[in-house]
Structure formats: structure tokens, C-alpha cells
XYZ file of C-alpha atoms in Angstrom:
663
model
C -2.905 24.455 -20.359
C -2.534 28.036 -21.373
C 0.885 28.947 -20.122
C 3.389 30.171 -22.678
C 5.923 27.747 -21.247
C 3.657 24.834 -22.028
C 3.168 25.999 -25.598
C 6.931 26.220 -25.953
C 7.281 22.686 -24.642
C 4.804 21.472 -27.232
C 6.818 23.119 -30.011
C 10.012 21.559 -28.706
C 8.370 18.160 -28.689
C 7.293 18.551 -32.328
C 10.912 19.203 -33.285
C 12.118 16.280 -31.210
C 9.623 13.942 -32.808
C 11.169 14.602 -36.214
C 14.315 12.946 -34.912
C 12.598 10.235 -32.861
C 13.775 6.662 -32.922
C 12.751 3.488 -31.193
C 14.421 2.661 -27.905
C 16.359 -0.624 -27.762
C 14.945 -3.521 -25.820
C 18.126 -5.084 -24.485
C 19.148 -8.711 -24.222
C 16.237 -11.128 -24.162
C 15.412 -14.361 -22.387
C 12.705 -16.143 -24.398
C 11.070 -19.397 -23.387
C 9.698 -20.386 -26.809
C 11.096 -18.380 -29.664
C 13.767 -15.899 -30.634
C 12.735 -12.282 -30.392
C 12.172 -10.510 -33.684
C 12.546 -6.780 -34.194
C 10.280 -4.633 -36.327
C 10.152 -0.843 -36.624
C 7.385 1.419 -37.814
C 8.220 2.424 -41.369
C 9.373 5.927 -42.193
C 6.345 6.304 -44.447
C 3.968 5.699 -41.537
C 5.936 8.038 -39.300
C 5.641 10.833 -41.856
C 1.863 10.651 -42.001
C -0.188 13.175 -40.064
C -2.295 11.889 -37.206
C -5.463 12.311 -39.268
C -4.009 10.111 -42.031
C -2.911 7.311 -39.722
C -4.989 4.168 -39.468
C -4.830 1.264 -37.060
C -1.881 -0.977 -37.879
C -2.461 -3.836 -40.319
C -2.363 -7.325 -38.874
C 1.131 -7.915 -40.292
C 2.746 -5.156 -38.227
C 4.908 -6.644 -35.500
C 6.220 -5.364 -32.173
C 9.894 -5.289 -31.252
C 9.390 -8.529 -29.309
C 7.993 -10.428 -32.284
C 4.262 -10.301 -31.538
C 1.479 -8.939 -33.782
C 0.902 -5.320 -32.760
C -2.860 -5.615 -33.055
C -2.789 -8.525 -30.576
C -0.420 -6.860 -28.097
C -1.479 -4.481 -25.343
C 1.591 -2.465 -24.358
C 1.655 -1.165 -20.782
C 4.283 1.007 -19.180
C 6.092 -0.086 -16.038
C 7.438 2.933 -14.193
C 10.859 1.557 -13.284
C 13.074 -1.199 -14.668
C 13.519 -4.146 -12.352
C 16.776 -4.865 -10.556
C 15.846 -8.565 -10.470
C 15.008 -9.677 -14.033
C 13.619 -13.186 -14.243
C 12.538 -13.159 -10.587
C 8.795 -13.793 -10.280
C 8.515 -15.160 -6.729
C 6.489 -12.677 -4.671
C 7.994 -14.036 -1.444
C 11.588 -13.348 -2.481
C 13.041 -9.995 -1.507
C 13.450 -7.575 -4.406
C 10.759 -8.926 -6.729
C 9.202 -6.064 -8.701
C 5.538 -6.985 -8.290
C 4.282 -4.049 -10.365
C 5.990 -5.346 -13.516
C 2.792 -7.220 -14.380
C 3.415 -9.960 -11.833
C 0.580 -9.215 -9.439
C -1.574 -7.618 -12.161
C -1.678 -10.653 -14.463
C -0.430 -13.806 -12.726
C -1.017 -13.699 -8.965
C -3.863 -15.528 -7.252
C -5.602 -13.485 -4.556
C -8.048 -14.913 -2.028
C -10.368 -11.918 -2.450
C -10.335 -9.107 -5.016
C -12.006 -5.687 -5.078
C -14.642 -4.037 -7.249
C -13.192 -0.519 -7.194
C -16.443 1.094 -8.347
C -18.688 -0.439 -5.692
C -15.932 -0.617 -3.090
C -16.921 -4.248 -2.507
C -14.796 -7.371 -2.314
C -15.510 -10.612 -4.134
C -13.929 -14.022 -3.981
C -11.162 -14.857 -6.434
C -9.523 -18.051 -5.152
C -12.108 -18.068 -2.361
C -15.662 -18.945 -3.345
C -17.408 -16.104 -1.556
C -16.779 -14.534 1.824
C -15.593 -16.444 4.920
C -18.148 -18.188 7.134
C -17.227 -17.449 10.749
C -18.452 -18.696 14.109
C -20.158 -16.430 16.623
C -16.966 -15.107 18.198
C -15.034 -14.869 14.903
C -12.269 -17.263 15.938
C -13.052 -20.076 13.484
C -13.504 -19.358 9.792
C -14.510 -21.676 6.974
C -13.337 -20.590 3.534
C -14.629 -22.364 0.448
C -12.202 -22.566 -2.471
C -13.513 -21.799 -5.929
C -13.737 -24.918 -8.075
C -12.468 -24.999 -11.644
C -9.325 -22.877 -11.305
C -6.226 -24.581 -12.669
C -2.589 -23.683 -12.493
C -1.047 -22.961 -15.879
C 0.575 -26.438 -15.910
C -2.851 -28.080 -15.711
C -2.889 -28.918 -11.983
C -6.027 -28.027 -10.037
C -5.837 -25.180 -7.549
C -7.224 -26.648 -4.327
C -7.270 -26.227 -0.574
C -3.810 -27.819 -0.491
C -2.330 -24.748 -2.184
C -4.088 -22.326 0.138
C -3.112 -24.189 3.318
C 0.463 -24.577 2.105
C 0.801 -20.837 1.376
C -0.470 -19.775 4.795
C 1.795 -22.212 6.619
C 4.769 -21.349 4.385
C 4.479 -17.744 5.533
C 3.964 -18.671 9.187
C 6.951 -21.035 9.303
C 9.467 -18.887 7.429
C 10.965 -15.923 9.298
C 12.556 -14.756 6.059
C 9.125 -13.730 4.773
C 8.266 -10.223 5.981
C 4.640 -11.093 6.826
C 5.735 -13.883 9.169
C 5.397 -12.016 12.480
C 1.954 -10.614 11.710
C 0.585 -13.960 10.510
C 1.794 -15.647 13.678
C 0.185 -12.894 15.720
C -3.184 -13.577 14.075
C -3.409 -17.283 13.220
C -3.496 -20.306 15.496
C -3.850 -22.806 12.658
C -4.794 -23.134 8.993
C -5.861 -26.580 7.842
C -7.652 -28.499 5.124
C -11.186 -29.799 5.653
C -11.520 -31.234 2.166
C -10.137 -30.490 -1.308
C -12.142 -27.267 -1.564
C -12.590 -26.211 2.054
C -10.112 -24.559 4.430
C -10.537 -24.018 8.175
C -8.739 -21.029 9.667
C -8.486 -20.621 13.442
C -7.416 -17.225 14.789
C -5.940 -16.624 18.230
C -8.516 -13.952 18.983
C -11.706 -12.687 17.392
C -10.887 -11.631 13.829
C -13.961 -10.693 11.783
C -12.013 -9.021 8.967
C -10.379 -11.996 7.331
C -11.293 -10.941 3.785
C -10.506 -7.273 4.318
C -7.058 -7.939 5.717
C -6.017 -10.919 3.585
C -7.763 -9.910 0.393
C -7.312 -6.924 -1.905
C -8.757 -3.577 -0.877
C -6.451 -1.242 -2.812
C -3.211 -2.085 -4.671
C -2.962 -5.755 -3.879
C -2.283 -7.994 -0.924
C 0.743 -9.754 0.496
C -1.122 -13.085 0.545
C -0.630 -14.567 -2.913
C -1.456 -18.241 -3.267
C 1.393 -20.317 -4.709
C 1.333 -23.828 -6.248
C 2.122 -26.301 -3.482
C 3.471 -28.846 -5.972
C 6.171 -26.345 -7.022
C 7.034 -24.405 -3.864
C 7.036 -27.376 -1.491
C 10.044 -28.744 -3.376
C 12.175 -25.663 -2.656
C 14.684 -25.821 0.169
C 14.248 -22.085 0.846
C 11.316 -20.369 -0.856
C 12.816 -16.934 -0.156
C 15.750 -17.801 -2.457
C 13.644 -19.360 -5.250
C 13.540 -16.949 -8.229
C 10.716 -18.843 -10.001
C 11.913 -17.766 -13.445
C 9.342 -19.940 -15.233
C 6.346 -19.343 -12.980
C 3.324 -21.616 -12.871
C 0.393 -19.278 -12.293
C -3.346 -19.125 -11.685
C -3.886 -15.767 -13.394
C -4.828 -15.421 -17.075
C -1.316 -14.678 -18.398
C 2.012 -16.484 -18.249
C 5.539 -15.220 -18.885
C 6.554 -15.673 -22.511
C 9.819 -13.716 -22.429
C 11.693 -11.177 -20.343
C 14.594 -8.808 -20.814
C 17.726 -9.833 -18.952
C 18.492 -6.142 -18.398
C 15.209 -5.731 -16.552
C 13.484 -3.384 -18.995
C 10.451 -5.473 -19.940
C 8.382 -8.619 -19.490
C 6.196 -10.115 -22.216
C 3.099 -12.012 -21.095
C 0.983 -14.380 -23.157
C -2.668 -15.248 -22.542
C -3.101 -18.815 -21.408
C -4.615 -21.126 -24.002
C -6.746 -22.476 -21.154
C -7.694 -18.980 -19.973
C -11.159 -20.297 -19.043
C -9.453 -22.193 -16.196
C -7.632 -19.108 -14.910
C -8.881 -17.004 -12.016
C -10.380 -14.387 -14.320
C -11.895 -16.995 -16.624
C -13.594 -18.865 -13.800
C -14.755 -15.733 -11.955
C -16.083 -13.792 -14.975
C -16.331 -16.201 -17.890
C -14.783 -13.437 -19.990
C -11.702 -13.748 -22.163
C -8.929 -11.154 -21.852
C -8.936 -9.543 -25.288
C -5.182 -9.108 -25.793
C -3.255 -12.267 -26.629
C -0.096 -10.577 -25.380
C 0.522 -7.932 -22.735
C 3.943 -6.326 -22.901
C 5.001 -4.497 -19.746
C 7.960 -2.284 -20.522
C 9.947 0.545 -19.025
C 10.201 3.395 -21.509
C 12.989 5.478 -20.027
C 12.935 9.189 -19.322
C 9.927 11.471 -19.711
C 10.850 12.533 -23.237
C 11.006 8.901 -24.353
C 7.707 8.176 -22.632
C 5.984 11.055 -24.414
C 7.420 10.097 -27.775
C 6.393 6.457 -27.293
C 2.749 7.306 -26.608
C 2.561 9.909 -29.382
C 4.099 7.437 -31.852
C 1.641 4.679 -30.817
C 4.440 2.500 -29.396
C 2.650 2.086 -26.068
C -1.041 1.957 -25.179
C -1.088 2.785 -21.465
C 1.161 4.968 -19.336
C 1.200 4.808 -15.552
C 1.448 8.449 -14.610
C 2.513 11.702 -16.261
C 2.567 15.375 -15.384
C -0.051 17.808 -16.727
C 2.632 19.439 -18.889
C 3.466 16.098 -20.497
C -0.211 15.357 -21.066
C -0.730 18.664 -22.855
C 2.153 17.964 -25.220
C 0.912 14.470 -26.016
C -2.747 15.317 -26.583
C -1.705 18.176 -28.860
C 0.185 15.708 -31.085
C -2.094 12.674 -31.091
C -5.906 12.907 -30.911
C -6.139 9.271 -29.762
C -4.514 10.116 -26.415
C -6.899 10.782 -23.536
C -7.054 10.864 -19.754
C -9.709 10.104 -17.113
C -11.558 13.335 -17.946
C -11.602 14.749 -21.471
C -11.250 18.305 -20.131
C -9.854 20.071 -17.061
C -8.826 18.766 -14.538
C -8.133 15.708 -16.767
C -6.797 13.654 -13.831
C -8.685 11.584 -11.294
C -8.126 12.637 -7.684
C -9.391 9.369 -6.229
C -6.292 7.230 -6.190
C -6.457 6.175 -2.530
C -2.797 6.808 -1.737
C -2.216 10.421 -0.791
C 1.235 11.891 -1.271
C 3.122 13.887 1.341
C 5.812 13.560 4.003
C 6.427 10.596 6.302
C 8.612 10.848 9.420
C 10.893 8.020 10.563
C 9.703 8.138 14.137
C 11.691 5.054 15.098
C 14.804 7.221 14.979
C 13.683 9.023 18.106
C 13.853 12.761 18.785
C 12.860 15.038 17.290
C 10.985 12.946 14.686
C 8.950 11.088 17.327
C 7.696 14.372 18.808
C 4.297 15.530 17.547
C 5.216 19.166 18.211
C 8.117 18.811 15.784
C 5.865 17.263 13.146
C 3.209 19.948 13.568
C 5.933 22.614 13.421
C 7.007 21.224 10.045
C 3.391 21.276 8.832
C 2.747 24.912 9.770
C 6.092 26.046 8.323
C 4.927 25.166 4.798
C 2.642 27.172 2.504
C 0.373 24.537 0.985
C -0.999 26.920 -1.671
C 2.511 27.237 -3.098
C 3.226 23.516 -2.742
C 0.022 22.697 -4.622
C 0.907 24.971 -7.516
C 4.416 23.522 -7.675
C 3.139 19.943 -7.891
C 0.425 19.950 -10.568
C -0.462 23.645 -10.980
C -3.181 23.392 -8.334
C -4.919 20.313 -9.718
C -5.986 17.845 -7.045
C -7.999 17.422 -3.863
C -6.203 18.558 -0.715
C -5.594 15.613 1.600
C -3.651 16.906 4.619
C -4.696 14.060 6.883
C -2.499 11.206 8.109
C -3.318 7.572 7.265
C -6.766 8.252 5.713
C -6.622 9.584 2.156
C -9.196 12.227 1.302
C -10.823 10.398 -1.591
C -14.335 11.540 -2.471
C -15.709 8.623 -0.421
C -13.494 9.383 2.581
C -14.429 13.055 2.424
C -18.098 12.134 2.769
C -17.692 9.328 5.325
C -14.891 10.603 7.559
C -13.845 14.192 6.843
C -17.130 16.098 6.625
C -18.524 14.430 9.772
C -15.597 15.827 11.816
C -15.388 19.185 10.061
C -16.653 21.143 13.086
C -14.101 19.284 15.247
C -11.334 20.150 12.750
C -12.244 23.822 12.772
C -12.236 23.900 16.602
C -9.090 21.767 17.004
C -6.209 23.619 18.734
C -2.491 23.077 19.270
C -0.739 24.123 22.476
C 2.242 26.256 21.439
C 4.044 25.859 24.748
C 4.095 29.540 25.731
C 0.568 29.859 27.030
C -0.909 30.432 23.573
C -2.573 28.123 21.086
C -3.405 27.987 17.381
C -6.191 26.460 15.316
C -4.225 24.771 12.493
C -7.049 23.953 10.084
C -7.574 26.302 7.125
C -10.944 25.868 5.363
C -10.321 28.570 2.738
C -8.046 26.602 0.396
C -10.661 25.547 -2.202
C -11.800 29.124 -2.821
C -8.221 30.411 -3.022
C -6.938 27.819 -5.487
C -10.091 28.169 -7.591
C -9.351 31.881 -7.884
C -5.757 31.201 -8.897
C -6.887 28.826 -11.644
C -9.558 31.222 -12.911
C -6.880 33.878 -13.255
C -4.914 31.454 -15.415
C -7.865 31.146 -17.794
C -9.548 27.965 -16.587
C -13.307 27.655 -16.376
C -13.694 26.759 -12.702
C -17.173 26.312 -11.214
C -18.327 28.556 -8.393
C -20.610 26.096 -6.621
C -19.164 25.451 -3.155
C -19.910 21.715 -3.113
C -18.269 21.253 -6.502
C -15.198 23.164 -5.371
C -14.900 21.024 -2.249
C -15.149 17.868 -4.336
C -12.414 19.165 -6.654
C -10.075 20.756 -4.102
C -11.058 19.389 -0.682
C -12.411 20.876 2.542
C -9.159 22.543 3.538
C -5.480 22.238 4.407
C -3.115 22.981 7.288
C -2.551 26.655 7.945
C 0.642 28.428 6.895
C 1.766 30.005 10.174
C 5.563 30.437 10.520
C 5.283 32.067 13.950
C 3.280 29.171 15.364
C 5.653 26.754 13.646
C 8.649 28.346 15.358
C 6.963 28.059 18.767
C 6.103 24.388 18.197
C 9.651 23.564 17.123
C 11.007 25.358 20.184
C 8.600 23.349 22.315
C 9.993 20.193 20.667
C 13.501 21.073 21.859
C 14.904 22.900 18.830
C 16.572 26.289 19.055
C 16.676 28.914 16.329
C 19.929 30.867 15.996
C 21.184 33.374 13.434
C 22.757 30.598 11.360
C 19.835 28.139 11.465
C 18.181 25.588 13.714
C 19.951 23.642 16.462
C 19.011 20.497 18.377
C 20.755 19.280 21.529
C 23.269 22.087 21.092
C 24.309 21.016 17.600
C 23.356 22.324 14.136
C 20.250 20.411 13.038
C 20.383 19.002 9.508
C 18.122 16.305 8.115
C 17.608 14.397 4.882
C 14.534 14.560 2.661
C 14.313 11.682 0.196
C 12.069 10.713 -2.691
C 11.837 8.062 -5.391
C 13.776 8.993 -8.522
C 12.334 9.089 -12.058
C 8.779 7.999 -11.200
C 5.855 8.931 -8.937
C 5.931 12.527 -10.138
C 3.371 13.728 -7.603
C 5.359 12.400 -4.646
C 8.676 13.632 -6.029
C 7.424 17.122 -6.806
C 5.721 17.338 -3.439
C 8.934 16.476 -1.610
C 10.895 18.996 -3.663
C 8.280 21.693 -3.019
C 8.355 20.920 0.713
C 12.154 21.142 0.643
C 11.883 24.636 -0.863
C 9.415 25.707 1.811
C 11.408 24.313 4.732
C 14.704 25.675 3.400
C 13.088 29.104 3.129
C 11.955 28.666 6.740
C 15.572 28.209 7.806
C 16.241 24.469 7.925
C 19.407 22.905 6.515
C 18.338 19.919 4.457
C 19.915 17.363 2.158
C 17.508 16.553 -0.702
C 18.197 13.094 -2.125
C 16.535 10.997 -4.846
C 16.880 7.221 -4.601
C 16.618 4.260 -6.974
C 13.630 1.958 -6.504
C 15.674 -0.762 -4.776
C 17.256 1.672 -2.302
C 13.959 3.479 -1.803
C 12.049 0.288 -0.998
C 14.735 -1.009 1.354
C 15.094 2.278 3.235
C 11.338 2.624 3.535
C 10.876 -0.882 4.949
C 13.743 -0.535 7.422
C 13.012 3.059 8.494
C 16.355 4.369 7.262
C 15.220 7.871 6.347
C 14.484 11.131 8.176
C 11.589 12.713 6.299
C 10.578 11.166 2.991
C 7.937 11.351 0.299
C 6.324 7.959 0.910
C 2.574 7.310 0.702
C 1.484 5.107 3.655
C -2.168 6.103 3.351
C -5.349 4.844 1.771
C -9.119 4.683 1.721
C -11.598 2.735 -0.358
C -14.019 1.032 2.060
C -15.958 2.424 5.028
C -14.341 -0.106 7.326
C -10.757 1.112 7.743
C -9.209 -1.783 9.648
C -7.224 -3.138 6.703
C -5.846 0.363 6.159
C -4.789 1.052 9.736
C -3.788 -2.320 11.196
C -0.155 -1.862 10.121
C 0.080 1.134 12.489
C -0.221 -1.252 15.450
C 2.717 -0.393 17.730
C 3.088 -4.078 18.642
C 4.408 -4.691 15.118
C 7.235 -2.152 15.362
C 10.749 -3.548 14.898
C 14.035 -1.665 15.378
C 15.404 0.638 12.695
C 17.299 -1.423 10.140
C 14.986 -4.434 10.388
C 12.032 -5.407 8.205
C 8.760 -6.019 9.946
C 5.043 -6.432 9.401
C 4.152 -2.914 10.515
C 4.372 0.569 9.059
C 7.770 1.966 8.153
C 7.250 5.238 10.037
C 7.200 3.316 13.331
C 4.592 5.548 14.950
C 4.350 4.247 18.521
C 1.019 5.397 19.859
C -0.772 3.524 22.642
C -4.226 4.949 21.902
C -4.029 4.094 18.209
C -2.895 0.549 19.034
C -5.718 0.094 21.539
C -8.280 1.175 18.937
C -6.791 -1.174 16.328
C -6.992 -4.118 18.745
C -10.561 -3.273 19.716
C -11.585 -2.766 16.107
C -10.119 -6.144 15.124
C -12.682 -7.899 17.314
C -15.730 -6.184 15.822
C -17.673 -7.028 12.731
C -17.190 -4.440 9.953
C -20.971 -3.989 10.059
C -21.026 -3.145 13.758
C -21.888 0.577 14.196
C -19.196 0.772 16.868
C -16.584 -0.087 14.219
C -17.313 3.177 12.413
C -17.256 5.094 15.709
C -13.822 3.645 16.481
C -12.707 4.561 12.962
C -13.666 8.194 13.608
C -11.870 8.091 16.962
C -8.729 6.708 15.329
C -8.913 9.375 12.620
C -9.057 12.191 15.185
C -6.192 10.693 17.192
C -3.998 10.418 14.118
C -4.687 14.065 13.246
C -3.692 15.147 16.749
C -0.425 13.196 16.452
C 0.242 13.848 12.731
C 2.650 10.963 11.909
C 2.289 11.881 8.214
C 1.653 15.222 6.495
C -0.495 14.777 3.416
C -0.584 17.138 0.467
C -3.111 15.813 -2.066
C -5.047 12.610 -2.547
C -3.610 10.465 -5.323
C -3.804 12.691 -8.420
C -3.326 10.499 -11.461
C -2.826 11.716 -15.011
C -2.904 8.246 -16.565
C -3.103 8.620 -20.356
C -4.199 5.962 -22.802
C -3.846 5.657 -26.567
C -6.842 4.339 -28.533
C -5.041 3.717 -31.825
C -4.927 -0.053 -31.303
C -7.077 -0.583 -28.199
C -10.087 1.175 -26.705
C -12.766 0.891 -24.004
C -10.368 1.877 -21.259
C -12.042 2.879 -17.979
C -12.619 6.639 -17.821
C -15.010 9.159 -16.289
C -17.555 8.459 -19.041
C -17.145 4.688 -18.692
C -16.124 4.082 -15.049
C -16.442 0.297 -14.921
C -13.161 0.366 -12.999
C -10.556 2.921 -12.028
C -7.456 3.630 -14.160
C -5.348 1.511 -11.848
C -3.071 -0.371 -14.244
C -0.653 -1.012 -11.380
C -3.252 -2.668 -9.111
C -3.905 -6.405 -9.027
C -7.433 -5.783 -10.389
C -5.904 -4.896 -13.773
C -6.445 -8.509 -14.859
C -10.193 -7.823 -14.744
C -9.754 -4.690 -16.855
C -8.066 -6.797 -19.572
C -11.408 -8.460 -20.305
C -12.930 -5.062 -21.207
C -10.148 -3.330 -23.156
C -10.946 -4.124 -26.768
C -9.010 -4.063 -30.040
C -9.828 -1.253 -32.465
C -11.546 -2.718 -35.474
């Protein structure tokens, strides 16, 4: 970028790099060998980037593996539960490579086509006419890493383990859906649902990040007295990688490709070998350490950075790149939009739509956008449905005239139209003034910046909040006769877009007159509070969109799944209790995804959620996800979009077959 501040940051980073040193790895638990330590020599560090060459085969990583055989991937946060690999035990950090490399999913997703395919399942379910009986074939040839065959026994056991164990969070939902799950033969499973359920693959397979149904080895888990207390420190897996070593302080996990990778899920599905013998997931520390690690070729893939960080890194190492080579650099199609979620289970005023709309109109989105990523990103103000490029075409543009006509009753005999369609033009002008070459074509601008945002209207906001029972006095806002103060929380030290968005919203709402406590939380606290609804307004991301059929995205908003604050349940953490939304979800569940009425119900649900606004979105998922091609190349990017840059999704195991070593 062209700001003087950014140039200064780059200069500071150059000076810091002169004093850089490798971060320690901590105490190690190794299953096969002692960990060796090797550092890049001072001679190599002193070379300019143009002089550097890919490391010779003798160069070793800090965990004793050949660098040219080791793909190093960042994990955003250290784990609080090192050595815990059981996905059904509370606290397991699934994103530490566990669900990306080892887990066995029934169905996976092709993120480019937006189509599912069978992983453990051999194709899609075969259902009867009323979608209450479903035959699922199990893919032959997959073996667990201890040599045992993966069969129908494992699938049936996993379903029934969830349904019979109230300590597993999915228990209530599974018992709501399934009547029985049984074995027909070694490679056939029969699933009987209590009512018509035509979306078995969509709901119990991967459509975005992953899925809570992960098949476990029956011959291991059936021997455990309580599977929710079984750490599974030496996991037997169906994926292409097994755990070789892990840090007892929770900073990293080292994975090794199975010698029998052909019998893994990826091997059987694709016939392709993952190119890296080792994949080292590691937490790199603070942002300065992360930048230094990528610049110094000590990591190959980062999860997410800010545009300022990206500028510093690309200026120092020509092998660092992002999804786009030039502005806007980031992809805006991560299907989880970032914004503000209300804990509606707490009652008034959070469960009042007038309060939520008052909060929305009290914020200037143009300023929020510039405070997050300098205006980069597609506006996604909508609840539940993320405004990805696909969603914008399938759901947003078809209701654009409805959005522009939509009105809110302000409670004093007046109304307001809250939708503002001028955002794309305004932010484009701001960026042009900063020196960026921004196109003028309207369709291109809408693709880059979205169709619009919620209007900044403090007067309307004040009327809506008054309608919701709040009172504005000279010293701030009151509710039920008492000063009204609330907490705004966000996840510390990661998810920069969500954190910055929450901070920017705090600034806006404080300026509006609210008294707010802004709090950052560790990952363990954040996850627990989110699941149990113990927050007021927080920067969570309960949204998504990747397939036209939205049932798998919205079913968690079923009011029948709501549990009291403080308890974990199968539904959404915001606890939005809306009868119309629940009715649509139940009706949608009975229809085939291909039924035209399913799309009509999806549109109806979308409009209803906008009217109620249980979540205020800011942008779709804007991801600056840099890679380093010093040791590895052929990462997915805009010029080679065989997949998305979703290293934290379960589909990453299929990306490992394409990432290639630099020769």
C-alpha cells in the first residue's frame, strides 16, 4: 500500500530482521525419535533474497525432519489440550491439523464446483420415496493407520456413540433426526430418520469448514469406558497423515505421511500421493514473529494476516504471495462473514429486533470498513447468509428491489429504509484517492465491494432503541431505569478481521453514547462462552454460504434446539428464537434440495432473517492468506483456483496432493 505509515513499518521490519532469531519449540513428546534442532546458518541469513536458493536436502527443521520434505503450516492459536486428538472430547483443537489431515468425513466438498463427493461414503445416499430410509454405501479399500479395514461397523458405531452419549454436544440433534442406524453388510449402512430428511449428505458431510460427524475406529473407541474423556494421544486414523510428535506446551504438532497412504481416504478417493512426507502445524507467536518466520522461509503457509503485514512481507521476500498478485490481494469468498452476534438467550434488550436494528443504524459502516482492512472486502451486512460471490448472485441480487423498499417502523409514526446501495461507489472513491487503480465498471465494483450496507442513521437508531425500551439521558443510555452497560468481546491474537471489526464497532457505539466494556478472550474461553451464550454482543461468525441449498447452513437456527444460557446444545449460540424461521427450517428439511420450492423457502428465510437481524455482518470472509514458494509451490490461487486457500478446512488434505516441492 502507499501510506507513509506502511512504508515506515516496512523499514522497521528490515531493522528487526537483522536481529531475528528462531523461536523455541518447547518440550516435545515424540513417538519414534528424539527431536533434533537445526538453525539456518548465519551465512544463509546474510544473503539477499535474490541470492538465496532452495535449501539443500541436508537442511533440517527444528523438529528433526528434512526441510525439503516438510510442509510447515501455521496454526493460529496454541492448543490448551496438547496430546488430545479425540474430536468428541471437549477442548480438542480441531484446527491444529486434526480435521485437516486425519479425520474421516462421510462426504467432502469440492470448493470450486460447490459439489459434495463421498469420502468414507461411496457416493451419495440412496433414499426411498419419502426420504425416511437411506442406504449409504461405504467406500472399499480404506484402512485405518493400524491396518484394520474401515467398514460399516465403524460408521454405525460412530452414529450410535453420538446418539447414546449425552456428553457429546451433537447428541440432542442426532436423536431428533435419527430413528436408527444399522449395518446391512460390511460395506452398507441403513439409516432410518424419524421424518423425511433428504439432506443427509449436506447436513452430515462437509459443506464449509468441516463437519461434526467424524468416523472413529470402532475397535479403539468401543473399548473406552467414556469416549468423552478419552484423549486419544496416539490416534489411529483414516486420513493420509498420522501424529509423529507433538509439543507438550501445545505449540505444534508434527504429522507424518502414512507409508500406506494409498489406503488412506485421500489415497483411495484420488489415487494421488500427498507430496510432503511431513506436515508441521505450528503456532508462531505474535504478528512480528509470524512475519519474520515467513520472510525467513521458516514457514510455508500462514492462516491469515492483515494487509499491512502482507505489504511488509512481500517487500522483503519475492517468494511470498497471496490469492491475487495485485490489489486487493485477498479473496473475499471465505464463506464466514464477520460482524456482531447478539446473545438473544439473555433476554431483553438483546432479544428485541428494534434494539438490534438500532445498533446497526448507529454505526457508520464506511468508517468500520476502513478501520478493518482499509476498505478491502465485499460488504456482507446480512445475517446467516454470507455475501460470497455465489450468494450475491443466487440470493442477494434477486431480492435487491425488496431490500431497497424494505422499511423499519420507528415507533413514532415514522419509518426508515435501512438499506444503503451507495457503498461500493463511495469506498471505490476513497481507494482511488489513496492511489489505487480501482475499476469504474459497476458490476466489477459490486463484485469487489458488494451491493450495499446498512445505512448510518443515528436519529433513526435513537428512535429504534427508544422503541426497544431504552432511554437516553445526559449521561448515557438507561434500561429499566438503570444505566445500561454491555460487554463486547472478541477472540484475542487471531482472526484479525473479526477482532478489528469488533473494535471498530466499539468505537462507533461508544461515540453514539453507549457505555461498553471491550474484552478480548483466549481461544478456550472464547469457544466456551460462544457455545454457552455467555456474552452480550460479540465478534463471532455464525454465517456461511457455499451451496444453493442452504439447509445445512440454517438448520442450527432451529428454535427447538435452543438450550438455556450456560448449557451446550446442538443449536446456534445466539439463541435466536423465531417461530417463522423454525417453521421454514422444518418444512425445508422435508424437501429435496433439487425441489424448486426449496429455493423459494431459502429466499423466504433470508428475508425473515433480515427483518429480525439476529447478526449484523460487516464483510464476507476477507482472507489475506500468504504462502511462501521457496520450498513448496503450486498453492491454490486466483491464477490456479483448483481449490480455495482454506488451510484450516478439512479439505486441506486434498490440497496436499497438489502442493509440490520446488525442484
